[in-house]
Amino acid sequence: MAMAATRSVMRAVRVFEFGGPEVLQLQSDVPIPDPKENQVLIKVHACGVNPVETYIRSGNYARKPALPYTPGSDVAGVIEGVGQRVAAFKKGDRVFTIGTISGGYADYAVAAANSVFPLSDELDFRQGAAIGIPYFTAYRALFQKGRAQAGESVLVQGASGGVGIAACQLARARGLTVLGTAGTEEGMKVVLRNGAHKVFNHREANYVDKIKEYTGAEGVDIIIEMLSNINLATDLQLLSRAGRVMVVGSRGPTEINPRDAMSKESSIIGVSLFLATEEERRECATALLDGVAAGWLRPVVGAEYPLEKAVEAHEDIIHSSGARGKMVLLP
Ligand code: NAP
């Protein structure tokens, strides 16, 4: 491979045992990985922090990496070197990823070339690190699983974070009427600036009544739900006839009244980006790159942390005081 990294070691966050945020250890003598034949080496400029990385780190998640490992799938940076069979990228290219092999909370990361996409000059690296999991998930929830159509209405429950803002931008661009929720004034403003026609505050006791009042008897056609364990039962009451709730996020069990689904022939549909086929991922990527080129896909970056504050980032993304965009780590 053509590699020009002069250093042979780098900083990387390593996890040697599953547990609380404190198991994230920043080490400064981790060997810079070598890209194999279909892989690229990226100098990481920013890495998105996703809630799933905290579930995996805790050890309470279905998929567990072999220890030790470095978290992080959504990096943006510059190609440093490429494997022998990689023709699509060359040293110096600006890129973002939807997955890494060696982990993104690091100075450098190796990724499979088919998980890497060109990063437009219109976006900075922090924005590039906000695309991967959030936008691919929002696209999958809305269109691949939710079959959203122009003219329908969507409620994004938890619109101020990574997936939520992506869902608002995507839905608005495809001609849906977009309602969103956030938990703070600042978050509500971000939601309105990013595609929502109307925003509600999910920390207000009567916000569901306000949504019902706004949508009237018709209800909403699709709900993109970030916190199903809290909202699923009321979501079923907000839906239109044949409406569907897309379960994107959930942090525990919940109780629903199945009659609410019967009376409207509505559906509860789970969403897992992990289950997307290669073809579905390509479809997402094409739509998203088109959105960047057309100018409506503009990731919003919220809290930023240096790599040495990965522990705080993991604490804060779960015990958030209010999202206002995507959380990123900056090496
Ligand atoms: P994030 O950036 O941390 O955002 C979390 C969002 O949830 C914020 O908008 C937050 O609003 C909102 N929220 C907080 N309390 C809420 C409530 N009571 N009702 C509705 N929303 C509430 O996280 P993210 O990256 O967008 O991910 C959101 C969820 O989707 C997470 O649970 C994540 O694990 C999951 N996810 C699933 C998949 C999949 O494949 N199924 C993929 C990606 C993400 P405020 O902060 O303004 O209160």
Coordinates of C-alpha atoms and ligand atoms in Angstrom, one line a residue:
M1 CA 0.0 0.0 0.0
A2 CA 1.0 3.6 -0.5
M3 CA 1.5 4.9 3.0
A4 CA 3.2 8.0 4.1
A5 CA 2.5 8.1 7.8
T6 CA 5.8 9.0 9.4
R7 CA 4.7 7.9 12.9
S8 CA 4.0 4.3 13.7
V9 CA 2.0 4.8 16.8
M10 CA -1.1 6.9 17.5
R11 CA -3.6 7.8 20.2
A12 CA -6.7 5.6 20.5
V13 CA -9.4 5.0 23.0
R14 CA -9.2 1.3 24.0
V15 CA -11.7 -0.8 25.9
F16 CA -10.2 -3.8 27.8
E17 CA -13.3 -4.8 29.7
F18 CA -17.0 -4.0 29.3
G19 CA -18.4 -1.6 31.9
G20 CA -19.2 2.1 32.7
P21 CA -17.8 5.1 30.7
E22 CA -14.6 4.8 32.8
V23 CA -13.5 1.7 30.8
L24 CA -12.7 4.0 27.9
Q25 CA -8.9 4.4 28.2
L26 CA -7.0 6.8 26.0
Q27 CA -3.6 5.3 25.0
S28 CA -0.9 7.0 23.1
D29 CA 1.2 4.1 21.9
V30 CA -1.3 2.1 19.8
P31 CA 0.2 0.9 16.5
I32 CA -1.3 2.7 13.5
P33 CA -3.2 -0.1 11.6
D34 CA -2.2 -1.2 8.1
P35 CA -5.0 -1.3 5.5
K36 CA -5.4 -4.7 3.9
E37 CA -6.1 -5.1 0.2
N38 CA -9.7 -3.8 0.1
Q39 CA -9.3 -1.3 3.0
V40 CA -8.2 2.3 3.5
L41 CA -6.3 4.1 6.2
I42 CA -7.9 7.4 7.3
K43 CA -6.4 10.2 9.3
V44 CA -9.4 10.9 11.5
H45 CA -10.4 14.6 11.9
A46 CA -13.7 13.9 13.6
C47 CA -15.7 10.9 14.9
G48 CA -19.4 10.8 15.6
V49 CA -20.5 9.5 19.0
N50 CA -23.6 7.3 18.8
P51 CA -25.7 6.0 21.7
V52 CA -25.2 2.4 20.5
E53 CA -21.5 2.8 21.3
T54 CA -22.4 3.2 25.0
Y55 CA -24.6 0.1 24.9
I56 CA -21.8 -1.9 23.3
R57 CA -19.3 -0.6 25.8
S58 CA -21.5 -1.6 28.8
G59 CA -21.5 -5.2 27.6
N60 CA -25.4 -5.3 27.7
Y61 CA -25.8 -5.3 23.9
A62 CA -26.5 -8.3 21.7
R63 CA -23.4 -7.7 19.5
K64 CA -20.1 -7.6 21.5
P65 CA -16.7 -6.9 19.9
A66 CA -13.7 -9.0 20.9
L67 CA -11.7 -7.2 23.6
P68 CA -9.8 -5.0 23.5
Y69 CA -11.4 -2.8 21.0
T70 CA -11.7 0.9 19.9
P71 CA -15.3 2.2 19.5
G72 CA -16.4 4.5 16.7
S73 CA -17.9 3.9 13.3
D74 CA -18.6 7.3 11.8
V75 CA -15.3 9.1 11.0
A76 CA -14.5 11.9 8.7
G77 CA -11.0 12.6 7.6
V78 CA -8.4 12.3 4.9
I79 CA -7.2 9.1 3.2
E80 CA -3.6 8.4 4.3
G81 CA -3.1 5.1 2.5
V82 CA -5.0 2.5 0.5
G83 CA -4.8 -1.3 0.1
Q84 CA -3.7 -2.8 -3.2
R85 CA -7.1 -3.4 -4.6
V86 CA -8.6 -0.1 -3.8
A87 CA -9.1 2.1 -6.9
A88 CA -12.0 4.4 -5.7
F89 CA -9.8 6.4 -3.2
K90 CA -6.3 7.8 -3.1
K91 CA -4.2 9.6 -0.5
G92 CA -5.4 13.0 0.3
D93 CA -9.1 12.4 -0.5
R94 CA -11.6 13.8 2.0
V95 CA -14.0 11.0 3.1
F96 CA -16.6 9.9 5.7
T97 CA -17.4 6.4 6.8
I98 CA -20.4 4.3 8.0
G99 CA -18.2 1.7 9.7
T100 CA -14.6 1.2 10.6
I101 CA -12.6 -2.0 11.3
S102 CA -10.0 -0.6 13.8
G103 CA -12.4 1.9 15.5
G104 CA -12.9 5.6 15.0
Y105 CA -12.1 7.1 18.5
A106 CA -8.4 7.4 17.4
D107 CA -6.0 9.4 15.3
Y108 CA -6.2 6.9 12.5
A109 CA -8.7 4.3 11.5
V110 CA -8.8 1.5 8.9
A111 CA -12.1 1.0 7.1
A112 CA -13.4 -1.3 4.4
A113 CA -13.4 0.7 1.1
N114 CA -17.2 -0.1 0.7
S115 CA -17.9 1.7 4.0
V116 CA -16.2 4.8 2.8
F117 CA -17.7 7.7 0.8
P118 CA -16.4 11.0 -0.6
L119 CA -16.9 14.0 1.6
S120 CA -18.1 17.1 -0.2
D121 CA -16.1 20.3 0.1
E122 CA -19.4 21.9 1.2
L123 CA -19.2 20.0 4.5
D124 CA -16.5 20.3 7.2
F125 CA -15.1 17.2 8.9
R126 CA -17.4 17.5 12.0
Q127 CA -20.4 17.5 9.7
G128 CA -18.9 14.5 7.8
A129 CA -18.7 12.6 11.1
A130 CA -22.4 13.3 11.7
I131 CA -23.6 11.5 8.5
G132 CA -22.9 7.8 9.0
I133 CA -25.2 6.0 11.4
P134 CA -27.7 8.9 11.9
Y135 CA -28.5 9.6 8.2
F136 CA -28.4 6.0 7.1
T137 CA -30.8 5.1 9.9
A138 CA -33.2 8.0 9.2
Y139 CA -33.3 7.0 5.5
R140 CA -33.9 3.4 6.4
A141 CA -36.6 4.2 8.9
L142 CA -38.5 6.7 6.6
F143 CA -38.2 5.1 3.2
Q144 CA -36.9 1.5 3.3
K145 CA -39.0 0.4 6.2
G146 CA -41.6 3.1 6.6
R147 CA -42.4 3.6 2.9
A148 CA -42.9 7.3 3.4
Q149 CA -44.5 9.1 0.5
A150 CA -44.6 12.8 -0.5
G151 CA -47.7 14.4 0.9
E152 CA -47.8 12.2 4.1
S153 CA -47.1 13.6 7.6
V154 CA -44.3 12.4 9.9
L155 CA -43.7 13.0 13.6
V156 CA -40.1 12.7 14.6
Q157 CA -40.1 12.0 18.4
G158 CA -36.7 13.1 19.4
A159 CA -35.8 15.4 16.5
S160 CA -33.0 17.4 18.1
G161 CA -30.3 14.6 18.0
G162 CA -28.3 12.9 15.4
V163 CA -31.0 10.7 13.8
G164 CA -33.8 13.2 14.5
I165 CA -32.3 16.1 12.5
A166 CA -31.4 13.7 9.7
A167 CA -35.0 12.5 9.6
C168 CA -36.4 16.1 9.5
Q169 CA -34.1 17.1 6.7
L170 CA -34.8 13.9 4.7
A171 CA -38.6 14.0 5.2
R172 CA -38.8 17.7 4.3
A173 CA -36.7 17.2 1.1
R174 CA -39.1 14.4 0.0
G175 CA -42.2 16.5 0.4
L176 CA -43.6 15.3 3.7
T177 CA -45.2 17.5 6.4
V178 CA -42.7 17.3 9.3
L179 CA -43.5 17.6 13.0
G180 CA -40.7 17.2 15.5
T181 CA -40.1 17.1 19.3
A182 CA -37.2 18.3 21.4
G183 CA -36.7 18.8 25.1
T184 CA -35.2 22.3 25.2
E185 CA -35.9 25.7 23.6
E186 CA -32.6 25.6 21.8
G187 CA -33.2 22.1 20.6
M188 CA -36.7 23.2 19.3
K189 CA -35.1 26.0 17.3
V190 CA -32.6 23.6 15.7
V191 CA -35.5 21.3 14.7
L192 CA -37.4 24.2 13.1
R193 CA -34.3 25.3 11.2
N194 CA -33.8 21.8 9.8
G195 CA -37.0 20.9 8.1
A196 CA -39.8 20.8 10.7
H197 CA -43.0 22.7 10.0
K198 CA -43.9 22.5 13.7
V199 CA -42.1 21.6 16.9
F200 CA -43.3 20.4 20.3
N201 CA -41.4 20.0 23.6
H202 CA -41.5 16.4 24.8
R203 CA -40.6 17.6 28.4
E204 CA -43.9 19.4 28.7
A205 CA -46.5 17.4 30.5
N206 CA -49.3 18.0 28.0
Y207 CA -47.3 18.0 24.7
V208 CA -49.1 14.9 23.4
D209 CA -52.4 16.8 23.7
K210 CA -50.9 19.7 21.8
I211 CA -49.9 17.3 19.0
K212 CA -53.4 15.8 18.9
E213 CA -54.9 19.3 18.8
Y214 CA -52.5 20.2 15.9
T215 CA -53.1 17.1 13.8
G216 CA -56.8 16.8 14.5
A217 CA -58.8 13.6 13.9
E218 CA -56.5 12.8 10.9
G219 CA -53.4 12.0 13.0
V220 CA -49.9 11.5 11.6
D221 CA -49.0 8.9 9.0
I222 CA -45.6 8.0 10.3
I223 CA -43.8 8.4 13.7
I224 CA -40.0 8.0 13.8
E225 CA -39.6 7.1 17.5
M226 CA -36.3 7.5 19.4
L227 CA -37.6 6.5 22.8
S228 CA -40.2 3.8 22.3
N229 CA -40.2 2.6 25.9
I230 CA -41.6 6.0 26.9
N231 CA -43.7 6.9 23.9
L232 CA -45.0 3.8 22.1
A233 CA -48.4 3.7 23.9
T234 CA -49.2 7.3 23.1
D235 CA -47.7 7.1 19.6
L236 CA -50.4 4.6 18.7
Q237 CA -53.0 7.2 19.7
L238 CA -51.4 9.8 17.5
L239 CA -51.3 7.8 14.3
S240 CA -53.6 8.1 11.3
R241 CA -55.5 5.1 9.9
A242 CA -52.9 2.6 8.6
G243 CA -50.2 4.8 10.2
R244 CA -47.0 3.2 11.3
V245 CA -44.6 3.8 14.2
M246 CA -40.9 3.2 13.3
V247 CA -39.1 1.9 16.4
V248 CA -35.7 3.4 16.0
G249 CA -34.7 3.8 19.7
S250 CA -35.8 2.0 22.9
R251 CA -34.2 1.7 26.3
G252 CA -36.5 -0.8 28.0
P253 CA -39.8 -2.6 27.9
T254 CA -43.2 -0.8 27.8
E255 CA -46.9 -1.5 27.8
I256 CA -49.3 -0.7 25.0
N257 CA -53.0 -1.2 24.4
P258 CA -53.2 -3.4 21.2
R259 CA -56.7 -2.0 20.6
D260 CA -55.1 1.3 19.6
A261 CA -53.4 -0.6 16.8
M262 CA -56.6 -2.5 15.8
S263 CA -58.8 0.5 15.7
K264 CA -56.7 2.1 13.0
E265 CA -55.0 -0.9 11.4
S266 CA -51.7 0.7 12.3
S267 CA -48.3 -1.0 12.4
I268 CA -45.3 -1.0 14.8
I269 CA -42.2 -1.6 12.7
G270 CA -38.7 -2.2 14.1
V271 CA -35.7 -0.6 12.4
S272 CA -32.2 -2.0 12.5
L273 CA -29.5 -0.4 10.4
F274 CA -27.4 -3.4 11.2
L275 CA -29.8 -5.6 9.1
A276 CA -29.5 -3.4 5.9
T277 CA -28.2 -5.3 2.9
E278 CA -25.3 -4.1 0.8
E279 CA -27.8 -3.0 -1.8
E280 CA -29.9 -1.1 0.7
R281 CA -26.8 0.6 2.0
R282 CA -25.9 1.6 -1.5
E283 CA -29.4 3.0 -2.0
C284 CA -29.0 5.1 1.2
A285 CA -25.6 6.3 0.2
T286 CA -26.8 7.4 -3.3
A287 CA -29.7 9.3 -1.8
L288 CA -27.6 11.0 0.9
L289 CA -24.8 12.0 -1.5
D290 CA -27.5 13.5 -3.8
G291 CA -28.8 15.4 -0.8
V292 CA -25.4 16.8 0.0
A293 CA -24.9 17.9 -3.7
A294 CA -28.4 19.4 -3.8
G295 CA -27.8 21.3 -0.6
W296 CA -30.6 20.1 1.6
L297 CA -28.5 17.6 3.5
R298 CA -26.5 19.7 6.0
P299 CA -25.6 17.8 9.3
V300 CA -25.9 19.9 12.4
V301 CA -23.1 19.4 14.9
G302 CA -23.9 19.8 18.6
A303 CA -21.6 19.0 21.5
E304 CA -17.9 18.6 20.7
Y305 CA -15.3 16.8 22.8
P306 CA -11.6 16.3 22.4
L307 CA -10.6 12.6 22.2
E308 CA -9.3 12.7 25.8
K309 CA -12.9 13.5 26.9
A310 CA -14.5 10.3 25.5
V311 CA -15.6 9.3 29.0
E312 CA -17.5 12.5 29.4
A313 CA -19.0 12.2 26.0
H314 CA -20.4 8.7 26.8
E315 CA -21.8 10.0 30.1
D316 CA -23.4 13.0 28.5
I317 CA -25.0 11.3 25.5
I318 CA -27.0 9.1 27.8
H319 CA -27.7 11.7 30.5
S320 CA -28.2 14.5 28.0
S321 CA -29.4 17.9 29.2
G322 CA -30.7 18.5 25.7
A323 CA -29.5 17.7 22.2
R324 CA -28.9 20.4 19.6
G325 CA -27.3 18.3 16.9
K326 CA -24.8 15.4 16.6
M327 CA -22.2 14.8 19.2
V328 CA -18.6 14.5 17.8
L329 CA -15.2 13.6 19.2
L330 CA -12.2 15.6 17.8
P331 CA -8.8 13.8 17.9
Ligands
NAP1 P1 -29.0 11.5 20.3 O1 -28.3 12.3 19.3 O2 -28.5 11.3 21.6 O3 -30.5 12.1 20.4 C1 -31.4 11.6 21.3 C2 -32.8 12.3 21.0 O4 -33.8 11.7 21.9 C3 -32.8 13.8 21.3 O5 -33.5 14.4 20.2 C4 -33.5 13.9 22.6 O6 -34.2 15.1 22.7 C5 -34.6 12.8 22.4 N1 -35.4 12.5 23.5 C6 -35.0 12.6 24.9 N2 -36.1 12.3 25.6 C7 -37.1 12.1 24.8 C8 -38.5 11.7 25.0 N3 -39.1 11.6 26.2 N4 -39.2 11.5 23.8 C9 -38.7 11.6 22.6 N5 -37.4 11.9 22.4 C10 -36.7 12.1 23.5 O7 -29.3 10.0 19.7 P2 -29.5 9.6 18.2 O8 -28.2 9.2 17.6 O9 -30.4 10.5 17.5 O10 -30.3 8.2 18.5 C11 -31.6 8.2 19.0 C12 -32.0 6.8 19.4 O11 -32.0 5.9 18.2 C13 -31.0 6.1 20.3 O12 -31.7 5.3 21.3 C14 -30.2 5.2 19.5 O13 -29.6 4.1 20.2 C15 -31.2 4.8 18.4 N6 -30.6 4.3 17.2 C16 -31.1 3.2 16.6 C17 -30.6 2.8 15.4 C18 -31.2 1.5 14.8 O14 -30.6 1.0 13.8 N7 -32.4 1.1 15.2 C19 -29.7 3.5 14.7 C20 -29.2 4.7 15.3 C21 -29.7 5.1 16.5 P3 -33.7 16.3 23.8 O15 -32.2 16.0 24.1 O16 -33.9 17.6 23.1 O17 -34.5 16.1 25.0

